[in-house]
PDB file of C-alpha atoms in Angstrom:
ATOM      1  CA  VAL A   1      -0.071   0.009  -0.035  1.00 89.00           C
ATOM      2  CA  PHE A   2       2.928   2.374   0.766  1.00 92.00           C
ATOM      3  CA  ALA A   3       4.454   1.837  -2.465  1.00 92.00           C
ATOM      4  CA  LEU A   4       1.164   2.518  -4.319  1.00 92.00           C
ATOM      5  CA  ILE A   5       0.808   5.834  -2.239  1.00 93.00           C
ATOM      6  CA  VAL A   6       4.405   6.948  -3.112  1.00 93.00           C
ATOM      7  CA  PHE A   7       3.868   6.226  -6.823  1.00 92.00           C
ATOM      8  CA  ALA A   8       0.439   7.856  -6.832  1.00 93.00           C
ATOM      9  CA  CYS A   9       1.639  11.077  -5.156  1.00 92.00           C
ATOM     10  CA  LEU A  10       4.626  11.420  -7.565  1.00 91.00           C
ATOM     11  CA  VAL A  11       2.578  10.641 -10.640  1.00 92.00           C
ATOM     12  CA  GLY A  12      -0.350  12.847  -9.646  1.00 89.00           C
ATOM     13  CA  ASP A  13       1.300  16.006  -8.292  1.00 86.00           C
ATOM     14  CA  GLY A  14       5.028  15.270  -8.711  1.00 86.00           C
ATOM     15  CA  TYR A  15       5.366  17.230 -11.758  1.00 88.00           C
ATOM     16  CA  MET A  16       4.119  20.771 -12.334  1.00 87.00           C
ATOM     17  CA  SER A  17       4.656  23.744 -14.595  1.00 82.00           C
ATOM     18  CA  ARG A  18       4.993  27.469 -14.029  1.00 78.00           C
ATOM     19  CA  PRO A  19       2.241  29.786 -15.413  1.00 78.00           C
ATOM     20  CA  GLU A  20       4.688  31.414 -17.821  1.00 81.00           C
ATOM     21  CA  ASP A  21       6.316  28.154 -18.865  1.00 80.00           C
ATOM     22  CA  PRO A  22       4.213  25.187 -19.957  1.00 83.00           C
ATOM     23  CA  GLU A  23       7.130  22.534 -19.574  1.00 87.00           C
ATOM     24  CA  LEU A  24       6.700  20.150 -16.742  1.00 88.00           C
ATOM     25  CA  PHE A  25       9.359  19.891 -14.055  1.00 89.00           C
ATOM     26  CA  CYS A  26       9.607  17.700 -10.914  1.00 90.00           C
ATOM     27  CA  VAL A  27       8.825  19.350  -7.673  1.00 91.00           C
ATOM     28  CA  PHE A  28      11.880  17.853  -6.042  1.00 93.00           C
ATOM     29  CA  ASN A  29      14.310  20.669  -6.805  1.00 90.00           C
ATOM     30  CA  ARG A  30      13.524  20.272 -10.466  1.00 89.00           C
ATOM     31  CA  ASN A  31      15.558  16.994 -10.383  1.00 91.00           C
ATOM     32  CA  GLU A  32      13.850  14.588 -12.808  1.00 93.00           C
ATOM     33  CA  ASP A  33      15.701  11.733 -11.300  1.00 95.00           C
ATOM     34  CA  ALA A  34      14.226  12.195  -7.923  1.00 94.00           C
ATOM     35  CA  CYS A  35      10.650  11.726  -9.457  1.00 93.00           C
ATOM     36  CA  ARG A  36      11.867   8.879 -11.705  1.00 95.00           C
ATOM     37  CA  TYR A  37      13.453   7.014  -8.843  1.00 96.00           C
ATOM     38  CA  GLY A  38      10.482   7.291  -6.517  1.00 94.00           C
ATOM     39  CA  ILE A  39       8.021   6.240  -9.311  1.00 95.00           C
ATOM     40  CA  GLY A  40      10.283   3.421 -10.398  1.00 95.00           C
ATOM     41  CA  ILE A  41      10.795   1.880  -7.009  1.00 95.00           C
ATOM     42  CA  GLY A  42       7.076   2.322  -6.085  1.00 94.00           C
ATOM     43  CA  VAL A  43       5.939   0.578  -9.277  1.00 95.00           C
ATOM     44  CA  LEU A  44       8.449  -2.221  -9.015  1.00 95.00           C
ATOM     45  CA  ALA A  45       7.639  -2.689  -5.207  1.00 94.00           C
ATOM     46  CA  PHE A  46       3.867  -2.766  -5.974  1.00 94.00           C
ATOM     47  CA  LEU A  47       4.475  -5.427  -8.705  1.00 95.00           C
ATOM     48  CA  ALA A  48       6.783  -7.514  -6.496  1.00 94.00           C
ATOM     49  CA  CYS A  49       4.148  -7.400  -3.767  1.00 93.00           C
ATOM     50  CA  ILE A  50       1.568  -8.842  -6.165  1.00 95.00           C
ATOM     51  CA  PHE A  51       4.003 -11.497  -7.135  1.00 94.00           C
ATOM     52  CA  PHE A  52       5.020 -12.525  -3.631  1.00 93.00           C
ATOM     53  CA  PHE A  53       1.419 -12.600  -2.623  1.00 94.00           C
ATOM     54  CA  MET A  54       0.645 -14.958  -5.438  1.00 94.00           C
ATOM     55  CA  VAL A  55       3.578 -17.079  -4.271  1.00 91.00           C
ATOM     56  CA  ASP A  56       2.218 -17.097  -0.845  1.00 92.00           C
ATOM     57  CA  VAL A  57      -1.249 -18.202  -1.943  1.00 94.00           C
ATOM     58  CA  TYR A  58       0.185 -21.204  -3.909  1.00 91.00           C
ATOM     59  CA  PHE A  59       2.999 -21.917  -1.446  1.00 90.00           C
ATOM     60  CA  PRO A  60       1.176 -24.937   0.384  1.00 89.00           C
ATOM     61  CA  GLN A  61       0.784 -26.524  -3.033  1.00 91.00           C
ATOM     62  CA  ILE A  62       4.453 -26.472  -3.821  1.00 88.00           C
ATOM     63  CA  SER A  63       5.711 -29.994  -2.778  1.00 88.00           C
ATOM     64  CA  ASN A  64       9.348 -29.653  -3.756  1.00 88.00           C
ATOM     65  CA  THR A  65      11.293 -28.627  -0.823  1.00 89.00           C
ATOM     66  CA  ALA A  66      14.012 -27.135  -2.762  1.00 91.00           C
ATOM     67  CA  ASP A  67      11.602 -24.931  -4.646  1.00 90.00           C
ATOM     68  CA  ARG A  68      10.058 -23.738  -1.474  1.00 91.00           C
ATOM     69  CA  LYS A  69      13.476 -22.968  -0.046  1.00 93.00           C
ATOM     70  CA  TYR A  70      14.404 -20.867  -3.076  1.00 94.00           C
ATOM     71  CA  LEU A  71      11.090 -18.973  -3.007  1.00 92.00           C
ATOM     72  CA  VAL A  72      11.586 -18.031   0.722  1.00 93.00           C
ATOM     73  CA  LEU A  73      15.200 -17.077   0.084  1.00 95.00           C
ATOM     74  CA  ALA A  74      14.051 -14.967  -2.971  1.00 94.00           C
ATOM     75  CA  ASP A  75      11.434 -13.197  -0.823  1.00 94.00           C
ATOM     76  CA  LEU A  76      13.955 -12.626   1.889  1.00 95.00           C
ATOM     77  CA  GLY A  77      16.573 -11.228  -0.417  1.00 96.00           C
ATOM     78  CA  PHE A  78      14.196  -9.198  -2.315  1.00 95.00           C
ATOM     79  CA  SER A  79      12.766  -7.646   0.890  1.00 95.00           C
ATOM     80  CA  GLY A  80      16.293  -6.868   2.115  1.00 96.00           C
ATOM     81  CA  LEU A  81      17.263  -5.138  -1.218  1.00 96.00           C
ATOM     82  CA  TRP A  82      14.093  -3.272  -1.330  1.00 95.00           C
ATOM     83  CA  THR A  83      14.446  -2.058   2.197  1.00 96.00           C
ATOM     84  CA  PHE A  84      17.843  -0.594   1.274  1.00 97.00           C
ATOM     85  CA  LEU A  85      16.233   0.984  -1.877  1.00 97.00           C
ATOM     86  CA  TRP A  86      13.548   2.502   0.030  1.00 96.00           C
ATOM     87  CA  PHE A  87      16.175   3.948   2.510  1.00 97.00           C
ATOM     88  CA  ILE A  88      18.057   5.427  -0.419  1.00 97.00           C
ATOM     89  CA  GLY A  89      14.797   6.825  -1.919  1.00 95.00           C
ATOM     90  CA  PHE A  90      13.828   8.469   1.352  1.00 97.00           C
ATOM     91  CA  CYS A  91      17.336   9.961   1.680  1.00 97.00           C
ATOM     92  CA  PHE A  92      17.244  11.141  -1.905  1.00 97.00           C
ATOM     93  CA  LEU A  93      13.672  12.650  -1.833  1.00 96.00           C
ATOM     94  CA  THR A  94      14.312  14.337   1.451  1.00 96.00           C
ATOM     95  CA  ASN A  95      17.650  15.841   0.249  1.00 96.00           C
ATOM     96  CA  GLN A  96      16.034  17.150  -2.952  1.00 95.00           C
ATOM     97  CA  TRP A  97      13.011  18.502  -1.060  1.00 94.00           C
ATOM     98  CA  SER A  98      15.208  20.445   1.262  1.00 94.00           C
ATOM     99  CA  TRP A  99      16.851  22.183  -1.680  1.00 94.00           C
ATOM    100  CA  THR A 100      13.551  22.952  -3.307  1.00 90.00           C
ATOM    101  CA  ARG A 101      12.657  26.646  -3.550  1.00 87.00           C
ATOM    102  CA  ALA A 102       9.284  27.555  -2.055  1.00 83.00           C
ATOM    103  CA  GLU A 103       8.286  29.502  -5.274  1.00 79.00           C
ATOM    104  CA  ASP A 104       8.786  26.417  -7.418  1.00 75.00           C
ATOM    105  CA  VAL A 105       6.039  24.536  -5.749  1.00 80.00           C
ATOM    106  CA  TYR A 106       2.363  25.534  -5.773  1.00 74.00           C
ATOM    107  CA  ILE A 107       0.063  22.521  -5.375  1.00 78.00           C
ATOM    108  CA  GLY A 108       2.441  19.434  -5.128  1.00 74.00           C
ATOM    109  CA  ALA A 109       3.894  20.200  -1.656  1.00 87.00           C
ATOM    110  CA  ASP A 110       1.536  17.974   0.280  1.00 91.00           C
ATOM    111  CA  SER A 111       2.047  15.115  -2.242  1.00 92.00           C
ATOM    112  CA  ALA A 112       5.826  15.555  -2.147  1.00 92.00           C
ATOM    113  CA  ARG A 113       5.659  15.319   1.698  1.00 93.00           C
ATOM    114  CA  ALA A 114       3.439  12.376   1.522  1.00 94.00           C
ATOM    115  CA  ALA A 115       5.850  10.590  -0.850  1.00 95.00           C
ATOM    116  CA  ILE A 116       8.739  11.253   1.513  1.00 95.00           C
ATOM    117  CA  THR A 117       6.635  10.052   4.635  1.00 95.00           C
ATOM    118  CA  PHE A 118       5.572   6.942   3.003  1.00 96.00           C
ATOM    119  CA  SER A 119       8.885   6.083   1.595  1.00 96.00           C
ATOM    120  CA  PHE A 120      10.062   6.402   5.155  1.00 96.00           C
ATOM    121  CA  PHE A 121       7.383   3.917   6.338  1.00 95.00           C
ATOM    122  CA  SER A 122       8.133   1.668   3.439  1.00 94.00           C
ATOM    123  CA  ILE A 123      11.640   1.082   5.141  1.00 94.00           C
ATOM    124  CA  PHE A 124      10.156  -0.600   8.109  1.00 93.00           C
ATOM    125  CA  SER A 125       7.325  -2.475   6.197  1.00 92.00           C
ATOM    126  CA  TRP A 126       9.740  -4.198   3.907  1.00 87.00           C
TER     127      TRP A 126
END
């Protein structure tokens, strides 16, 4: 759920334009990489959650012990990696938000703060 919130906040209000310039820019210090990183890990985390949920549903039907072992290790390894990536994302978004000028942000401030907050919560949930 947290990954979906981060993704939705950045896609919905993560890009904006100035009234005199119709070109879109990222609200995080005009750094496109910050928005792309948040959207990327949010989408991949959501898809991975769906995959691992399906694995958990079919897990009792898997009779091969080696396959079960590899699935559990894959889940553990992916969760560890994604915890690290969410930590990097939180630090990156927070750093870029701290350098953002107030006049560059009109509407997307709440969504940017929500993306930062839920990327922090994702560290612990993963």
